[in-house]
PDB file of C-alpha atoms in Angstrom:
ATOM      1  CA  LYS W   1      34.865  -5.900  -4.474  1.00 42.00           C
ATOM      2  CA  GLU W   2      31.448  -5.000  -3.080  1.00 44.00           C
ATOM      3  CA  LYS W   3      31.736  -7.701  -0.423  1.00 42.00           C
ATOM      4  CA  LYS W   4      35.211  -6.525   0.487  1.00 41.00           C
ATOM      5  CA  ASN W   5      34.072  -2.925   0.936  1.00 42.00           C
ATOM      6  CA  LYS W   6      31.088  -4.076   2.989  1.00 40.00           C
ATOM      7  CA  SER W   7      33.314  -6.154   5.233  1.00 40.00           C
ATOM      8  CA  MET W   8      35.803  -3.320   5.726  1.00 36.00           C
ATOM      9  CA  SER W   9      33.013  -0.909   6.676  1.00 39.00           C
ATOM     10  CA  GLY W  10      31.839  -3.240   9.446  1.00 42.00           C
ATOM     11  CA  GLY W  11      28.752  -4.693   7.793  1.00 43.00           C
ATOM     12  CA  GLU W  12      25.266  -3.348   7.209  1.00 43.00           C
ATOM     13  CA  GLY W  13      24.986  -1.863  10.668  1.00 44.00           C
ATOM     14  CA  GLY W  14      27.930   0.459  10.050  1.00 44.00           C
ATOM     15  CA  GLY W  15      30.849   0.760  12.415  1.00 47.00           C
ATOM     16  CA  GLY W  16      34.358   0.581  11.085  1.00 50.00           C
ATOM     17  CA  GLY W  17      36.446  -2.106  12.713  1.00 59.00           C
ATOM     18  CA  GLY W  18      35.836  -4.683  15.363  1.00 64.00           C
ATOM     19  CA  GLY W  19      37.106  -2.841  18.441  1.00 84.00           C
ATOM     20  CA  PHE W  20      35.055  -1.094  21.102  1.00 84.00           C
ATOM     21  CA  VAL W  21      34.682   2.065  19.010  1.00 89.00           C
ATOM     22  CA  GLY W  22      33.551   0.033  16.021  1.00 86.00           C
ATOM     23  CA  MET W  23      31.085  -1.836  18.224  1.00 87.00           C
ATOM     24  CA  LEU W  24      29.552   1.435  19.412  1.00 88.00           C
ATOM     25  CA  LYS W  25      29.177   2.621  15.814  1.00 89.00           C
ATOM     26  CA  SER W  26      27.344  -0.547  14.784  1.00 88.00           C
ATOM     27  CA  LYS W  27      23.605  -0.566  15.528  1.00 88.00           C
ATOM     28  CA  PRO W  28      23.319  -4.393  15.726  1.00 87.00           C
ATOM     29  CA  ALA W  29      26.372  -4.536  18.016  1.00 90.00           C
ATOM     30  CA  ARG W  30      25.032  -1.750  20.266  1.00 92.00           C
ATOM     31  CA  LYS W  31      21.688  -3.493  20.628  1.00 92.00           C
ATOM     32  CA  ALA W  32      23.440  -6.799  21.293  1.00 92.00           C
ATOM     33  CA  ALA W  33      25.646  -5.152  23.933  1.00 94.00           C
ATOM     34  CA  PHE W  34      22.563  -3.672  25.631  1.00 96.00           C
ATOM     35  CA  VAL W  35      20.857  -7.064  25.788  1.00 96.00           C
ATOM     36  CA  CYS W  36      23.960  -8.887  27.027  1.00 96.00           C
ATOM     37  CA  VAL W  37      24.975  -6.335  29.668  1.00 97.00           C
ATOM     38  CA  MET W  38      21.425  -6.204  31.027  1.00 97.00           C
ATOM     39  CA  LEU W  39      21.187  -9.993  31.155  1.00 97.00           C
ATOM     40  CA  GLN W  40      24.505 -10.232  32.993  1.00 96.00           C
ATOM     41  CA  ALA W  41      23.455  -7.479  35.403  1.00 97.00           C
ATOM     42  CA  LEU W  42      20.069  -9.087  36.110  1.00 97.00           C
ATOM     43  CA  GLN W  43      21.756 -12.477  36.497  1.00 96.00           C
ATOM     44  CA  GLN W  44      23.851 -11.141  39.343  1.00 96.00           C
ATOM     45  CA  MET W  45      21.219  -8.831  40.831  1.00 96.00           C
ATOM     46  CA  CYS W  46      18.817 -11.738  41.257  1.00 96.00           C
ATOM     47  CA  GLY W  47      21.196 -12.648  44.078  1.00 94.00           C
ATOM     48  CA  ILE W  48      22.829 -15.841  42.843  1.00 94.00           C
ATOM     49  CA  ASN W  49      26.304 -15.238  44.201  1.00 91.00           C
ATOM     50  CA  ALA W  50      25.004 -13.595  47.352  1.00 90.00           C
ATOM     51  CA  ILE W  51      22.984 -16.764  47.968  1.00 92.00           C
ATOM     52  CA  VAL W  52      25.856 -19.071  47.004  1.00 90.00           C
ATOM     53  CA  TYR W  53      28.492 -17.256  49.072  1.00 90.00           C
ATOM     54  CA  PHE W  54      26.270 -16.952  52.135  1.00 91.00           C
ATOM     55  CA  THR W  55      24.133 -20.111  51.898  1.00 91.00           C
ATOM     56  CA  PRO W  56      25.326 -21.611  55.232  1.00 90.00           C
ATOM     57  CA  THR W  57      24.648 -18.304  57.000  1.00 89.00           C
ATOM     58  CA  ILE W  58      21.196 -17.946  55.443  1.00 90.00           C
ATOM     59  CA  LEU W  59      20.198 -21.528  56.186  1.00 88.00           C
ATOM     60  CA  ARG W  60      21.484 -21.319  59.745  1.00 87.00           C
ATOM     61  CA  GLU W  61      19.411 -18.176  60.252  1.00 86.00           C
ATOM     62  CA  ALA W  62      16.426 -20.003  58.730  1.00 85.00           C
ATOM     63  CA  GLY W  63      16.729 -22.674  61.413  1.00 81.00           C
ATOM     64  CA  VAL W  64      17.876 -25.738  59.478  1.00 83.00           C
ATOM     65  CA  SER W  65      19.514 -27.097  62.629  1.00 77.00           C
ATOM     66  CA  THR W  66      16.096 -28.492  63.620  1.00 75.00           C
ATOM     67  CA  LEU W  67      16.207 -30.782  60.571  1.00 72.00           C
ATOM     68  CA  PHE W  68      19.438 -32.414  61.704  1.00 71.00           C
ATOM     69  CA  SER W  69      18.980 -32.352  65.465  1.00 64.00           C
ATOM     70  CA  GLN W  70      19.407 -36.132  65.618  1.00 59.00           C
ATOM     71  CA  VAL W  71      22.608 -35.957  63.554  1.00 60.00           C
ATOM     72  CA  THR W  72      24.352 -32.976  65.121  1.00 62.00           C
ATOM     73  CA  SER W  73      23.616 -30.285  67.663  1.00 60.00           C
ATOM     74  CA  ASN W  74      26.127 -27.955  66.062  1.00 69.00           C
ATOM     75  CA  GLY W  75      24.340 -25.227  64.074  1.00 66.00           C
ATOM     76  CA  ASP W  76      27.307 -24.609  61.788  1.00 75.00           C
ATOM     77  CA  ALA W  77      27.626 -28.301  60.937  1.00 81.00           C
ATOM     78  CA  ALA W  78      23.887 -28.510  60.246  1.00 80.00           C
ATOM     79  CA  SER W  79      23.999 -25.505  57.941  1.00 84.00           C
ATOM     80  CA  MET W  80      26.967 -26.912  56.016  1.00 87.00           C
ATOM     81  CA  LEU W  81      25.261 -30.301  55.662  1.00 87.00           C
ATOM     82  CA  SER W  82      22.069 -28.671  54.402  1.00 87.00           C
ATOM     83  CA  THR W  83      24.119 -26.604  51.933  1.00 88.00           C
ATOM     84  CA  VAL W  84      25.648 -29.772  50.467  1.00 90.00           C
ATOM     85  CA  ILE W  85      22.190 -31.344  50.178  1.00 90.00           C
ATOM     86  CA  ALA W  86      20.750 -28.209  48.565  1.00 90.00           C
ATOM     87  CA  TYR W  87      23.458 -27.907  45.911  1.00 91.00           C
ATOM     88  CA  THR W  88      24.055 -31.547  44.956  1.00 92.00           C
ATOM     89  CA  PRO W  89      21.146 -31.609  42.433  1.00 93.00           C
ATOM     90  CA  LYS W  90      22.797 -28.760  40.480  1.00 91.00           C
ATOM     91  CA  ILE W  91      25.191 -31.259  38.860  1.00 89.00           C
ATOM     92  CA  PRO W  92      22.560 -33.369  37.019  1.00 92.00           C
ATOM     93  CA  ALA W  93      20.567 -30.187  36.350  1.00 92.00           C
ATOM     94  CA  LEU W  94      23.509 -28.724  34.444  1.00 88.00           C
ATOM     95  CA  LEU W  95      23.715 -31.848  32.279  1.00 89.00           C
ATOM     96  CA  MET W  96      19.989 -31.606  31.604  1.00 91.00           C
ATOM     97  CA  ALA W  97      20.390 -27.935  30.670  1.00 90.00           C
ATOM     98  CA  MET W  98      22.788 -28.904  27.864  1.00 86.00           C
ATOM     99  CA  LYS W  99      20.051 -31.062  26.344  1.00 87.00           C
ATOM    100  CA  LEU W 100      17.204 -28.585  26.832  1.00 90.00           C
ATOM    101  CA  MET W 101      19.216 -25.641  25.512  1.00 87.00           C
ATOM    102  CA  ASP W 102      18.927 -26.907  21.939  1.00 84.00           C
ATOM    103  CA  GLU W 103      15.512 -28.505  22.318  1.00 89.00           C
ATOM    104  CA  LEU W 104      13.597 -25.587  23.837  1.00 91.00           C
ATOM    105  CA  GLY W 105      15.850 -22.660  23.011  1.00 91.00           C
ATOM    106  CA  ARG W 106      17.596 -20.042  25.109  1.00 93.00           C
ATOM    107  CA  ARG W 107      14.733 -17.563  25.413  1.00 94.00           C
ATOM    108  CA  GLU W 108      12.221 -20.273  26.269  1.00 94.00           C
ATOM    109  CA  LEU W 109      14.407 -21.595  29.096  1.00 95.00           C
ATOM    110  CA  LEU W 110      14.773 -18.061  30.456  1.00 96.00           C
ATOM    111  CA  THR W 111      11.053 -17.347  30.421  1.00 96.00           C
ATOM    112  CA  ARG W 112      10.350 -20.659  32.144  1.00 96.00           C
ATOM    113  CA  GLY W 113      13.218 -20.545  34.611  1.00 96.00           C
ATOM    114  CA  ILE W 114      13.196 -16.958  35.872  1.00 97.00           C
ATOM    115  CA  PRO W 115       9.661 -17.141  37.382  1.00 97.00           C
ATOM    116  CA  MET W 116      10.662 -20.340  39.184  1.00 97.00           C
ATOM    117  CA  MET W 117      13.747 -18.594  40.545  1.00 97.00           C
ATOM    118  CA  GLY W 118      11.573 -15.746  41.802  1.00 97.00           C
ATOM    119  CA  ALA W 119       9.161 -18.201  43.416  1.00 97.00           C
ATOM    120  CA  SER W 120      12.067 -19.977  45.126  1.00 97.00           C
ATOM    121  CA  LEU W 121      13.412 -16.701  46.535  1.00 97.00           C
ATOM    122  CA  PHE W 122       9.948 -15.782  47.724  1.00 97.00           C
ATOM    123  CA  GLY W 123       9.618 -19.198  49.384  1.00 96.00           C
ATOM    124  CA  LEU W 124      12.974 -18.713  51.097  1.00 94.00           C
ATOM    125  CA  ALA W 125      11.807 -15.333  52.376  1.00 95.00           C
ATOM    126  CA  MET W 126       8.562 -16.908  53.615  1.00 94.00           C
ATOM    127  CA  ALA W 127      10.559 -19.440  55.614  1.00 92.00           C
ATOM    128  CA  PHE W 128      11.742 -16.588  57.837  1.00 90.00           C
ATOM    129  CA  MET W 129       8.122 -15.838  58.743  1.00 91.00           C
ATOM    130  CA  MET W 130       7.444 -19.316  60.088  1.00 88.00           C
ATOM    131  CA  ALA W 131       7.714 -20.193  63.752  1.00 79.00           C
ATOM    132  CA  GLU W 132      11.266 -20.646  64.996  1.00 81.00           C
ATOM    133  CA  GLY W 133      12.089 -24.241  65.786  1.00 77.00           C
ATOM    134  CA  SER W 134       9.570 -25.571  63.278  1.00 80.00           C
ATOM    135  CA  PRO W 135      11.012 -28.323  61.067  1.00 81.00           C
ATOM    136  CA  LEU W 136       8.874 -26.995  58.202  1.00 88.00           C
ATOM    137  CA  ARG W 137      10.781 -23.708  58.354  1.00 87.00           C
ATOM    138  CA  GLY W 138      14.119 -25.412  57.753  1.00 86.00           C
ATOM    139  CA  LEU W 139      12.628 -27.762  55.168  1.00 90.00           C
ATOM    140  CA  LEU W 140      11.156 -24.864  53.171  1.00 93.00           C
ATOM    141  CA  ALA W 141      14.478 -23.012  53.313  1.00 92.00           C
ATOM    142  CA  VAL W 142      16.493 -25.987  52.011  1.00 92.00           C
ATOM    143  CA  ALA W 143      13.912 -26.801  49.322  1.00 94.00           C
ATOM    144  CA  SER W 144      13.854 -23.168  48.177  1.00 95.00           C
ATOM    145  CA  VAL W 145      17.650 -22.917  47.908  1.00 95.00           C
ATOM    146  CA  MET W 146      17.762 -26.264  46.102  1.00 95.00           C
ATOM    147  CA  THR W 147      15.102 -25.242  43.569  1.00 96.00           C
ATOM    148  CA  TYR W 148      16.687 -21.844  43.074  1.00 96.00           C
ATOM    149  CA  GLY W 149      20.104 -23.363  42.354  1.00 95.00           C
ATOM    150  CA  VAL W 150      18.768 -26.059  40.019  1.00 96.00           C
ATOM    151  CA  VAL W 151      16.676 -23.643  37.969  1.00 96.00           C
ATOM    152  CA  PHE W 152      19.497 -21.095  37.828  1.00 96.00           C
ATOM    153  CA  VAL W 153      21.977 -23.508  36.232  1.00 95.00           C
ATOM    154  CA  MET W 154      19.319 -24.380  33.650  1.00 94.00           C
ATOM    155  CA  SER W 155      18.389 -20.807  32.742  1.00 95.00           C
ATOM    156  CA  LEU W 156      19.798 -17.487  33.914  1.00 95.00           C
ATOM    157  CA  GLY W 157      23.146 -19.039  34.830  1.00 94.00           C
ATOM    158  CA  PRO W 158      24.619 -20.159  31.493  1.00 94.00           C
ATOM    159  CA  ILE W 159      22.302 -18.479  28.995  1.00 95.00           C
ATOM    160  CA  PRO W 160      23.557 -14.859  29.199  1.00 95.00           C
ATOM    161  CA  SER W 161      27.052 -16.009  28.221  1.00 94.00           C
ATOM    162  CA  ILE W 162      25.698 -18.316  25.521  1.00 93.00           C
ATOM    163  CA  ILE W 163      23.600 -15.536  24.027  1.00 93.00           C
ATOM    164  CA  SER W 164      26.611 -13.210  24.204  1.00 92.00           C
ATOM    165  CA  SER W 165      28.585 -15.619  22.044  1.00 90.00           C
ATOM    166  CA  GLU W 166      25.789 -15.846  19.472  1.00 90.00           C
ATOM    167  CA  ILE W 167      24.184 -12.432  19.240  1.00 91.00           C
ATOM    168  CA  PHE W 168      27.088 -10.190  18.210  1.00 90.00           C
ATOM    169  CA  PRO W 169      28.112  -9.691  14.579  1.00 87.00           C
ATOM    170  CA  ALA W 170      31.315 -11.637  13.876  1.00 85.00           C
ATOM    171  CA  GLU W 171      33.546  -8.558  13.621  1.00 89.00           C
ATOM    172  CA  HIS W 172      32.347  -7.266  17.008  1.00 90.00           C
ATOM    173  CA  ARG W 173      32.160 -10.537  18.904  1.00 89.00           C
ATOM    174  CA  ALA W 174      35.485 -10.193  20.748  1.00 91.00           C
ATOM    175  CA  ALA W 175      34.714  -6.680  21.985  1.00 92.00           C
ATOM    176  CA  GLY W 176      31.125  -7.641  22.773  1.00 93.00           C
ATOM    177  CA  MET W 177      32.112 -10.691  24.802  1.00 93.00           C
ATOM    178  CA  SER W 178      34.637  -8.573  26.726  1.00 94.00           C
ATOM    179  CA  VAL W 179      31.928  -6.075  27.637  1.00 95.00           C
ATOM    180  CA  SER W 180      29.502  -8.844  28.587  1.00 95.00           C
ATOM    181  CA  VAL W 181      31.940 -10.727  30.825  1.00 95.00           C
ATOM    182  CA  SER W 182      33.163  -7.494  32.415  1.00 96.00           C
ATOM    183  CA  ALA W 183      29.574  -6.573  33.286  1.00 96.00           C
ATOM    184  CA  GLN W 184      29.051  -9.977  34.871  1.00 96.00           C
ATOM    185  CA  TRP W 185      32.083  -9.669  37.150  1.00 95.00           C
ATOM    186  CA  ALA W 186      31.380  -6.036  37.984  1.00 97.00           C
ATOM    187  CA  PHE W 187      27.841  -6.791  39.142  1.00 96.00           C
ATOM    188  CA  ASN W 188      29.057  -9.941  40.893  1.00 95.00           C
ATOM    189  CA  ALA W 189      31.407  -7.807  42.979  1.00 94.00           C
ATOM    190  CA  LEU W 190      28.726  -5.169  43.565  1.00 95.00           C
ATOM    191  CA  VAL W 191      26.037  -7.571  44.748  1.00 94.00           C
ATOM    192  CA  SER W 192      28.403  -9.720  46.815  1.00 91.00           C
ATOM    193  CA  THR W 193      29.730  -6.632  48.575  1.00 93.00           C
ATOM    194  CA  ALA W 194      26.309  -5.068  49.083  1.00 94.00           C
ATOM    195  CA  PHE W 195      24.543  -8.184  50.360  1.00 93.00           C
ATOM    196  CA  PRO W 196      26.002  -8.349  53.898  1.00 93.00           C
ATOM    197  CA  ILE W 197      25.488  -4.593  54.272  1.00 94.00           C
ATOM    198  CA  LEU W 198      21.851  -4.806  53.162  1.00 94.00           C
ATOM    199  CA  GLN W 199      21.373  -7.950  55.226  1.00 91.00           C
ATOM    200  CA  HIS W 200      22.557  -6.091  58.331  1.00 92.00           C
ATOM    201  CA  ARG W 201      20.455  -2.986  57.674  1.00 95.00           C
ATOM    202  CA  LEU W 202      17.274  -4.469  56.205  1.00 94.00           C
ATOM    203  CA  GLY W 203      17.338  -8.081  57.328  1.00 93.00           C
ATOM    204  CA  THR W 204      17.708 -11.241  55.262  1.00 92.00           C
ATOM    205  CA  GLN W 205      14.015 -11.521  54.490  1.00 93.00           C
ATOM    206  CA  ALA W 206      13.791  -8.009  53.035  1.00 95.00           C
ATOM    207  CA  VAL W 207      16.845  -8.582  50.832  1.00 96.00           C
ATOM    208  CA  LEU W 208      15.293 -11.797  49.521  1.00 96.00           C
ATOM    209  CA  TYR W 209      12.203  -9.819  48.569  1.00 97.00           C
ATOM    210  CA  LEU W 210      14.469  -7.417  46.651  1.00 97.00           C
ATOM    211  CA  PHE W 211      16.014 -10.343  44.775  1.00 97.00           C
ATOM    212  CA  THR W 212      12.508 -11.614  44.007  1.00 97.00           C
ATOM    213  CA  GLY W 213      11.657  -8.215  42.553  1.00 97.00           C
ATOM    214  CA  VAL W 214      14.732  -8.364  40.327  1.00 97.00           C
ATOM    215  CA  CYS W 215      13.499 -11.703  38.979  1.00 98.00           C
ATOM    216  CA  VAL W 216      10.258  -9.985  37.984  1.00 98.00           C
ATOM    217  CA  LEU W 217      12.267  -7.316  36.149  1.00 97.00           C
ATOM    218  CA  ALA W 218      14.415  -9.997  34.509  1.00 97.00           C
ATOM    219  CA  GLN W 219      11.323 -11.765  33.209  1.00 97.00           C
ATOM    220  CA  LEU W 220       9.880  -8.546  31.785  1.00 98.00           C
ATOM    221  CA  PHE W 221      13.209  -7.667  30.171  1.00 97.00           C
ATOM    222  CA  THR W 222      13.506 -11.111  28.596  1.00 96.00           C
ATOM    223  CA  LEU W 223      10.021 -10.940  27.145  1.00 96.00           C
ATOM    224  CA  ALA W 224      10.620  -7.445  25.772  1.00 96.00           C
ATOM    225  CA  PHE W 225      14.201  -7.502  24.498  1.00 94.00           C
ATOM    226  CA  VAL W 226      15.848 -10.933  24.405  1.00 94.00           C
ATOM    227  CA  PRO W 227      15.666 -12.667  20.994  1.00 91.00           C
ATOM    228  CA  GLU W 228      15.772 -16.392  20.421  1.00 89.00           C
ATOM    229  CA  THR W 229      19.195 -17.349  19.060  1.00 87.00           C
ATOM    230  CA  LYS W 230      18.601 -21.075  18.708  1.00 86.00           C
ATOM    231  CA  GLY W 231      19.232 -22.282  15.163  1.00 82.00           C
ATOM    232  CA  LYS W 232      19.872 -18.816  13.746  1.00 81.00           C
ATOM    233  CA  THR W 233      22.843 -17.950  11.549  1.00 78.00           C
ATOM    234  CA  MET W 234      25.060 -14.921  12.191  1.00 77.00           C
ATOM    235  CA  GLU W 235      23.426 -13.160   9.238  1.00 78.00           C
ATOM    236  CA  GLU W 236      19.948 -13.791  10.654  1.00 80.00           C
ATOM    237  CA  MET W 237      21.004 -12.525  14.082  1.00 79.00           C
ATOM    238  CA  GLU W 238      22.509  -9.356  12.611  1.00 77.00           C
ATOM    239  CA  GLU W 239      19.332  -8.698  10.649  1.00 78.00           C
ATOM    240  CA  LEU W 240      17.238  -9.342  13.753  1.00 76.00           C
ATOM    241  CA  MET W 241      19.270  -6.841  15.788  1.00 80.00           C
ATOM    242  CA  SER W 242      19.308  -4.174  13.074  1.00 73.00           C
TER     243      SER W 242
END
């Protein structure tokens, strides 16, 4: 009877029911929602979809055509070719992420990956400072986009959604996942819409510096608020978030 009453009341954290109202009444669910929404927001605000959607444009502006001058004189074709080269390693990286996720843990992958993402964005921004026509400029740009993409799919890409599926109390998981996914798509739309506007007003290099700054914030947030969920039961997670 005691277990039944506890279950009906929404668990130790309070909060009657598993809907959105119940989630807001539950302290563990509120804390979980805060962590998940912030992770999803930082994931998008680090510029991933802005980079992905506009990679050919960014690489063309960075002068990758000099790398493929013997293959094609068409700047658009060179930028598309360099985009394919930059993103091909993401496929094996994703497979590796599946293995490392359980070996190292979610939080550990975030704290290792986010600084590398920031360094890659900074390197991409630095490419715009190099002399135009220099092959090193295009090479640095492609290498930076490649590293950024590989590290993203091993850290800040899948982990926010994985943590969202693990961190919420069972009775609030459906509502919590809805909030988390909604935040991801909302910030995706915001950043993707804002990027070309900011790019026009501030320049590509300045926007890349902004994305680098977001990576710094994401690292600080992870260290301060994101718990390790690897190997923990639902009861342990609820106690941790209480």
